[in-house]
mmCIF file of C-alpha atoms in Angstrom:
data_model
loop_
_atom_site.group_PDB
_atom_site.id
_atom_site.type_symbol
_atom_site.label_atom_id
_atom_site.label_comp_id
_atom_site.label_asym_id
_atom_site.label_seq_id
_atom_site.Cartn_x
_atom_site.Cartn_y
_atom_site.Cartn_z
ATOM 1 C CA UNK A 1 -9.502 -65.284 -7.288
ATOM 2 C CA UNK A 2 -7.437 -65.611 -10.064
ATOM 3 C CA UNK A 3 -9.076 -66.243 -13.575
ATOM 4 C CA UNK A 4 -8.984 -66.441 -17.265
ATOM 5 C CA UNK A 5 -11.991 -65.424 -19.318
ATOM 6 C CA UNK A 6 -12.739 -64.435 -22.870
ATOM 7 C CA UNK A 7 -14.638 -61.439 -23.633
ATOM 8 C CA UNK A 8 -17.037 -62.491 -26.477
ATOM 9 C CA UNK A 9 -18.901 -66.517 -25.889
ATOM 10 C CA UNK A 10 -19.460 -66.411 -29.926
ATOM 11 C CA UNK A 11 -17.685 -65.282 -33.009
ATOM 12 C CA UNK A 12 -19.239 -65.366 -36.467
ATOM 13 C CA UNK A 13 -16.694 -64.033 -39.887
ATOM 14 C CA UNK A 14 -17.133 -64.642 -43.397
ATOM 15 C CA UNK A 15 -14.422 -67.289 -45.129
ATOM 16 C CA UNK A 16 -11.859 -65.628 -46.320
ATOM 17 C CA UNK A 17 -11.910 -62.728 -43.354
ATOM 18 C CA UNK A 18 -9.223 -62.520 -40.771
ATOM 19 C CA UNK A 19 -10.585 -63.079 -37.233
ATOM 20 C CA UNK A 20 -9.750 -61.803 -33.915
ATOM 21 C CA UNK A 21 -10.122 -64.127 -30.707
ATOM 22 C CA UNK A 22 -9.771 -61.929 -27.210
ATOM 23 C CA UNK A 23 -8.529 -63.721 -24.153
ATOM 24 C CA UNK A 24 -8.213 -61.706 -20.799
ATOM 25 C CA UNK A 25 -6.445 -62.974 -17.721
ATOM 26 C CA UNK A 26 -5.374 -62.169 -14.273
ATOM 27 C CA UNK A 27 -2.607 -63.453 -12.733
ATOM 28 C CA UNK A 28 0.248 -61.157 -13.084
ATOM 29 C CA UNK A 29 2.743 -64.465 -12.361
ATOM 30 C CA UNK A 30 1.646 -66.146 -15.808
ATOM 31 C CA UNK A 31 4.663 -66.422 -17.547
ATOM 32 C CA UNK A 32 3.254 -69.033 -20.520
ATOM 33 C CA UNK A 33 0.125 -68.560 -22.528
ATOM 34 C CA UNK A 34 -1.549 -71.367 -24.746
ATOM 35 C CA UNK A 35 -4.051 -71.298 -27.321
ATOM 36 C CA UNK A 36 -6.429 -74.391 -28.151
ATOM 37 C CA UNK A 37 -8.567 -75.283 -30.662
ATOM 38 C CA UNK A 38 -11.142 -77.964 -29.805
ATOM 39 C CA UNK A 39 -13.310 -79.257 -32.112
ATOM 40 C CA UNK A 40 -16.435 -81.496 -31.836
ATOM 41 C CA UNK A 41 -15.827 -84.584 -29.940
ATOM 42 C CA UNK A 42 -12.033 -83.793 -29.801
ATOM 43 C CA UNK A 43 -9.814 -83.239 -27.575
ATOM 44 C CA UNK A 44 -7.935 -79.427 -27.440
ATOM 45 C CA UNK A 45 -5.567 -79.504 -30.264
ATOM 46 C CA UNK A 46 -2.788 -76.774 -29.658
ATOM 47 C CA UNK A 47 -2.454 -73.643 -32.100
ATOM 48 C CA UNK A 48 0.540 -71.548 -30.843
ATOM 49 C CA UNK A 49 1.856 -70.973 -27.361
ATOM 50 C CA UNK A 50 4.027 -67.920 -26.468
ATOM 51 C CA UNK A 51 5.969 -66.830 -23.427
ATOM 52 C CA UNK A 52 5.676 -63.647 -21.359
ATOM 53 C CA UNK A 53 9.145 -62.225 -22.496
ATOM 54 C CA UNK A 54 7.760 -62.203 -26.023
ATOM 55 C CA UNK A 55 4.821 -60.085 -27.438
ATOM 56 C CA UNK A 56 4.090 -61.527 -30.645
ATOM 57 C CA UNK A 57 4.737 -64.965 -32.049
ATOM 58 C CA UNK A 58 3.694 -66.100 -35.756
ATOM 59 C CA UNK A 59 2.915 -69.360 -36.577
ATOM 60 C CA UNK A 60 1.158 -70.894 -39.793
ATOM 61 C CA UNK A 61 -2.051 -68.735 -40.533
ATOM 62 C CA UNK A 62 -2.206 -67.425 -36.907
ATOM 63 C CA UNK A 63 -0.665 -64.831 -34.509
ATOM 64 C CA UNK A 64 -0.509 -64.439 -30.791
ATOM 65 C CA UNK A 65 -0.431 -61.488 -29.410
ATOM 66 C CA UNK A 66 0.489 -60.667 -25.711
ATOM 67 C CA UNK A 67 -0.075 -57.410 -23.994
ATOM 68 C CA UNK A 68 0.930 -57.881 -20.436
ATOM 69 C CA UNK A 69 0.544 -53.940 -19.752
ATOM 70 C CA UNK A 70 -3.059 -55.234 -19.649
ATOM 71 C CA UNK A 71 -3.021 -58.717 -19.064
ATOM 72 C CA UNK A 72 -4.768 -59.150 -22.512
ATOM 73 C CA UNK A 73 -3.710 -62.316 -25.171
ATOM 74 C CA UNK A 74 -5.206 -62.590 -28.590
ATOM 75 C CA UNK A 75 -5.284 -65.002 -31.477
ATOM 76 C CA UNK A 76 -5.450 -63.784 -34.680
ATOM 77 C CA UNK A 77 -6.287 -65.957 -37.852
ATOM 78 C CA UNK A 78 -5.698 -64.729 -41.587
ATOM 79 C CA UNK A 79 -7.645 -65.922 -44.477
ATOM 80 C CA UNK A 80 -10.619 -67.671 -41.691
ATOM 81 C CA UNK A 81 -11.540 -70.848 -43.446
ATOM 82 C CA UNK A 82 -14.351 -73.307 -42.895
ATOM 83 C CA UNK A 83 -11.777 -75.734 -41.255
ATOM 84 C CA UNK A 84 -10.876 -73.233 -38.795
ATOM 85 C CA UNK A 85 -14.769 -73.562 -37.213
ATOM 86 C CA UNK A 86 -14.245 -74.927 -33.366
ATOM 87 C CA UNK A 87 -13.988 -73.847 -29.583
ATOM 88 C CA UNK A 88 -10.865 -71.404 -28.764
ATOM 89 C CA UNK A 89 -9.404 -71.629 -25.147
ATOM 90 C CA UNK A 90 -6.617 -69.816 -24.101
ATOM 91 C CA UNK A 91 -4.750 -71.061 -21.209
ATOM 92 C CA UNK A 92 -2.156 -69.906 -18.706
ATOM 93 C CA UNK A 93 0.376 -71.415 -16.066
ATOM 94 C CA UNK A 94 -1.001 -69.332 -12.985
ATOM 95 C CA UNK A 95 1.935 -68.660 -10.492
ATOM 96 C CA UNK A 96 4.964 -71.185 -12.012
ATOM 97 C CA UNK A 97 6.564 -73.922 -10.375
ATOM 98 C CA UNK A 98 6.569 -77.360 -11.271
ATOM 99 C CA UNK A 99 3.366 -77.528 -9.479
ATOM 100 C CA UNK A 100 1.777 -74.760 -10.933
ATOM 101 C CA UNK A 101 -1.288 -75.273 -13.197
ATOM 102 C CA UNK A 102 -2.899 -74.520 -16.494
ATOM 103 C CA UNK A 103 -5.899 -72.303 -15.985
ATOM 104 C CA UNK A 104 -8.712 -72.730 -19.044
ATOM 105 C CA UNK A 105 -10.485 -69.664 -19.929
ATOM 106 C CA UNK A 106 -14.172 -70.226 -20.874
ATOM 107 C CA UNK A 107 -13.877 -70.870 -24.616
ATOM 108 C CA UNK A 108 -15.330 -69.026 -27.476
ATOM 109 C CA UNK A 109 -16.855 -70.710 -30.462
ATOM 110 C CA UNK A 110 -15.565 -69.417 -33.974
ATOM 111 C CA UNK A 111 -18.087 -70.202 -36.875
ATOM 112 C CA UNK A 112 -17.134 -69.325 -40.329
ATOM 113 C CA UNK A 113 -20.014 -68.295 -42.888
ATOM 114 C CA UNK A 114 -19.423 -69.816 -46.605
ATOM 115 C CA UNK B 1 5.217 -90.739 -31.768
ATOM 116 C CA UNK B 2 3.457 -87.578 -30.925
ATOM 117 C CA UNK B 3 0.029 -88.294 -29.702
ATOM 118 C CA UNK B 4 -1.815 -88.825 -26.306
ATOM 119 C CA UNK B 5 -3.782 -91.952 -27.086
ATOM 120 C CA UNK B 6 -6.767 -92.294 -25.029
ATOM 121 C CA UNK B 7 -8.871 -95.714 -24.341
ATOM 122 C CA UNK B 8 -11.984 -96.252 -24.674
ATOM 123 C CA UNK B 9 -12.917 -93.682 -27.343
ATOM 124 C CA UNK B 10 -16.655 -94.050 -25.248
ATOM 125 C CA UNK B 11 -17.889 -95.586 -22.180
ATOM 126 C CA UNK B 12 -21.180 -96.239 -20.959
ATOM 127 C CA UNK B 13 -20.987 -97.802 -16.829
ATOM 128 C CA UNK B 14 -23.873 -98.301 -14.737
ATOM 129 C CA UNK B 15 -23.269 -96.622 -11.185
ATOM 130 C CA UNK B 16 -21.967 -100.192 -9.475
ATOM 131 C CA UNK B 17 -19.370 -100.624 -12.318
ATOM 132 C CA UNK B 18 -16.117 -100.666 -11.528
ATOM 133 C CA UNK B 19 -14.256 -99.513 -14.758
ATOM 134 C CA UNK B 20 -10.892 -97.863 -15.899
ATOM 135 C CA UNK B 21 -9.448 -95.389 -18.365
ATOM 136 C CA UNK B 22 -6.356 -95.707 -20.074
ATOM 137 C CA UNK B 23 -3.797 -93.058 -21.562
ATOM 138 C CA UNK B 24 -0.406 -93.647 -23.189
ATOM 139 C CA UNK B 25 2.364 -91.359 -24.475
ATOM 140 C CA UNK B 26 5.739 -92.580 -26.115
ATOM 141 C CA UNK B 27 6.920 -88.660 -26.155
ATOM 142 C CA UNK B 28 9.303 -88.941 -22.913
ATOM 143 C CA UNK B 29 7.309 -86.656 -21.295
ATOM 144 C CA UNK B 30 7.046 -86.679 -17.552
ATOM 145 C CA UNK B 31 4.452 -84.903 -16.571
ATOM 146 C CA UNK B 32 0.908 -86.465 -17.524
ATOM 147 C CA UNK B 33 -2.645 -84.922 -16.577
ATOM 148 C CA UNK B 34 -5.938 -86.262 -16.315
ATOM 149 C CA UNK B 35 -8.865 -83.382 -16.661
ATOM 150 C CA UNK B 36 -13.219 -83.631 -17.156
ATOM 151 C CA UNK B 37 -14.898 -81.470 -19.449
ATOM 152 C CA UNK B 38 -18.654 -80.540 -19.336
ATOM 153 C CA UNK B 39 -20.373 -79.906 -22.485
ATOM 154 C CA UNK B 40 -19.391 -76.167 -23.507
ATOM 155 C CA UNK B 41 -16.999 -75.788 -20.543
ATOM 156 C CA UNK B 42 -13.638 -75.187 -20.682
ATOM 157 C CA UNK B 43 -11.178 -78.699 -19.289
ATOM 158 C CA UNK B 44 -11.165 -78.773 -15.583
ATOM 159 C CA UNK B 45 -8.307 -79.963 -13.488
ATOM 160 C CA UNK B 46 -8.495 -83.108 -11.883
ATOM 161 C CA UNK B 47 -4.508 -85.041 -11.514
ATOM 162 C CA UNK B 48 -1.154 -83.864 -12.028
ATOM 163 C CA UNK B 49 1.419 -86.760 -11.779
ATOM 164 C CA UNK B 50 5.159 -85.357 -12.276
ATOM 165 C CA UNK B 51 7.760 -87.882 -12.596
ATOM 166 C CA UNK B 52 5.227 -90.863 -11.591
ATOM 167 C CA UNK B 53 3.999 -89.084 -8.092
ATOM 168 C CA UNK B 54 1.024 -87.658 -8.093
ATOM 169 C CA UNK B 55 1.496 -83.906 -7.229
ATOM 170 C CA UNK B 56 -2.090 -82.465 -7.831
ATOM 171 C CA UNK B 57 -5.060 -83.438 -6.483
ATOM 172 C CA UNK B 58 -7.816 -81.144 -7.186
ATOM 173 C CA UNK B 59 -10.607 -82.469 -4.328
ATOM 174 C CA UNK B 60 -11.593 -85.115 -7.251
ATOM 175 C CA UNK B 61 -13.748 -87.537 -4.984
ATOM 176 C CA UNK B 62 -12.442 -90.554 -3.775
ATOM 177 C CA UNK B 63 -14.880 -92.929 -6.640
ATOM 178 C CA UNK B 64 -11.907 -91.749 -9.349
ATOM 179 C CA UNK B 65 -8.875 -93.528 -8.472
ATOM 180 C CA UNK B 66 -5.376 -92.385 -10.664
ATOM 181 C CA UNK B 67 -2.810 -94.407 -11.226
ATOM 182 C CA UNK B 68 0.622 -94.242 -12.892
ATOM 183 C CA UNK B 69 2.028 -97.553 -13.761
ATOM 184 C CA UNK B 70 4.960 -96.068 -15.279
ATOM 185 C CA UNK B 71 6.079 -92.730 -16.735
ATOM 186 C CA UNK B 72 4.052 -94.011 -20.581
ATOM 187 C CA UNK B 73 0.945 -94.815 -19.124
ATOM 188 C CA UNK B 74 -1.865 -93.321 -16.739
ATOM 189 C CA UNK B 75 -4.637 -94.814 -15.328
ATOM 190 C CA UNK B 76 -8.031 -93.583 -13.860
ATOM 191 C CA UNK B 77 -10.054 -96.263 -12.367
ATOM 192 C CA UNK B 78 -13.730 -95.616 -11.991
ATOM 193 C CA UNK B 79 -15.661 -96.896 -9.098
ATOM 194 C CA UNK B 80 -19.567 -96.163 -7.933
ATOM 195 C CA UNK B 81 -19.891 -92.879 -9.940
ATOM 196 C CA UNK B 82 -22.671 -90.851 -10.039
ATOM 197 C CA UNK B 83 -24.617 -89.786 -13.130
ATOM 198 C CA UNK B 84 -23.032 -85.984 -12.779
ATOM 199 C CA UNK B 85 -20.172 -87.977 -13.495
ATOM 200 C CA UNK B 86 -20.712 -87.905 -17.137
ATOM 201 C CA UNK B 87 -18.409 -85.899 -19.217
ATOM 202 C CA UNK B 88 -15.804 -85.988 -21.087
ATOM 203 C CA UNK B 89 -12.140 -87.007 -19.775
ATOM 204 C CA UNK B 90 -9.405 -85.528 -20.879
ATOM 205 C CA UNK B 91 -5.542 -86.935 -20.656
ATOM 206 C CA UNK B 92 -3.089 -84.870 -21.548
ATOM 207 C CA UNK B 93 1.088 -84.728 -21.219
ATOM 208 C CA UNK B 94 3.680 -82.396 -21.237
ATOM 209 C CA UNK B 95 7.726 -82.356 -20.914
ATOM 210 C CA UNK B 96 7.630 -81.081 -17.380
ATOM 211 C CA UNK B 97 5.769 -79.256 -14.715
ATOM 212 C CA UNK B 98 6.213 -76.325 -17.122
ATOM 213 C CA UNK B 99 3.840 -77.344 -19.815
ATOM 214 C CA UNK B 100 5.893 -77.211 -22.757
ATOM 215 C CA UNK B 101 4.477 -79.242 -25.321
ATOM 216 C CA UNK B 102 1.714 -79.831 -23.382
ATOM 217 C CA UNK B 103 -0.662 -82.476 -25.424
ATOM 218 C CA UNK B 104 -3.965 -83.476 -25.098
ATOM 219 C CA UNK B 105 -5.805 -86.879 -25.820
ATOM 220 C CA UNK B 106 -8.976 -87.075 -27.980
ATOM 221 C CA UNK B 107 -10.955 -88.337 -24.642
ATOM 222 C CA UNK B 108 -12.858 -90.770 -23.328
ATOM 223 C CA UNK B 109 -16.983 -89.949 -23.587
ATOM 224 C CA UNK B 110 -18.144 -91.521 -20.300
ATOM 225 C CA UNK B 111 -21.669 -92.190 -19.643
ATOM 226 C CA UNK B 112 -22.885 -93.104 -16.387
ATOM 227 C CA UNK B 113 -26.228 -94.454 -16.193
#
C-alpha cells in the first residue's frame, strides 16, 4: 500500500548546527506535502508546507525541499537551537480530492545537544 | 482567531462513562478532523466532516460517536470504551478538503480506566 516513512527514528546535532530531516513517500498522486513539529504533550504545530509544482520553499529558519524524481521531501533547519527539540512528521494528501487524506509518516525525534 | 481549541485539556472515564470531546475553530474553515495518537506514533485518521457531513469514516468503532453541531464546532462523544482506548485525540481544521491551512488542536489526553 501506499505509505510515508522517514528514514532515520532519531536525530541528535549540536546547537548552532544546521540539521537535515529525511521524509520518503509513495504515492506518486501527492500533490501537497506538510511538515509538523510536535512537541511534548502538544498537538502538531505546522512548520512549512509546499506543493508538488514547487521544489523548494523557504520559510523562517527552515527549508523544504521536494524531489519528486524520487519521491523524497526534506526539512532543513539552520542555526538548530534548543527550542527546535520535538517530533518531525511529514505528511501528504495521498490521491487528491476533497476526500482525499493526510497520510502521517512515522515521526523522527530531533534533540539538540547544548 | 487562529487556533483549534480543544476541551478537556485531560480526561480520565471509567469504561461505563459516557463522555464527550469538544473542538472549536472561528477560522471559517470547513473541513474539521478528529484523529488518535499513540504514544510515539504518528496521528491516525479517525473523521473527516466537510461542510458539516461527515465524509470519512475510518472503521473507528461504533463506542466514538462524531458530531458536527455546526461548521465552528465538532463533537466526539465517548461511550463504553475500552482501556486501548487511551491516547491522545487530536482535532484539527483546514479551509477545505484540500488541507490548506490545515491546523491542529493541542488534544485531549484521555484515560480510560
Amino acid at each position: 500500500g501506499e505509505s510515508v516513512g522517514l528514514h532515520l527514528p532519531t536525530l541528535s546535532v549540536q546547537e548552532g548546527d544546521n540539521s537535515i530531516i529525511n521524509c520518503a513517500y509513495s504515492n506518486s498522486a501527492s500533490d501537497y506535502f506538510i511538515w509538523y513539529k510536535q512537541e511534548s504533550g502538544k498537538g502538531p504545530q505546522f512548520i512549512i508546507d509546499i506543493r508538488s509544482n514547487m521544489d523548494k520553499r523557504q520559510g523562517q529558519r527552515v527549508t523544504v525541499l521536494l524531489n519528486k524524481t524520487v519521491k523524497h521531501l526534506s526539512l532543513q533547519i539552520a542555526a538548530t537551537q534548543p527550542g527546535d527539540s520535538a517530533v518531525y512528521f511529514c505528511a501528504e494528501n495521498g490521491s487528491g480530492g476533497a476526500n482525499s487524506k493526510l497520510t502521517f509518516g512515522k515521526g523522527i525525534t530531533l534533540s539538540v545537544r547544548p | 482567531d487562529t487556533e483549534v481549541t480543544q476541551t478537556p485539556k485531560h480526561l480520565v472515564m471509567g469504561m461505563t462513562n459516557k463522555k464527550s470531546l469538544k473542538c472549536e475553530q472561528h477560522m471559517g474553515h470547513r473541513a474539521m478532523y478528529w484523529y488518535k495518537q499513540k504514544a510515539k506514533k504518528p496521528p491516525e485518521l479517525m473523521f473527516v466532516y466537510s461542510y458539516e457531513k461527515l465524509s470519512i469514516n475510518e472503521s473507528v468503532p461504533s463506542r466514538f460517536s462524531p458530531e458536527c453541531p455546526n461548521s465552528s464546532l465538532l463533537n466526539l462523544h465517548l461511550h463504553a470504551l475500552q482501556p486501548e482506548d487511551s491516547a491522545l485525540y487530536l482535532c484539527a481544521s483546514s479551509q477545505d478538503g484540500r488541507f490548506y491551512g490545515y491546523t491542529f488542536g493541542s488534544g485531549t489526553r484521555l484515560t480510560v480506566v
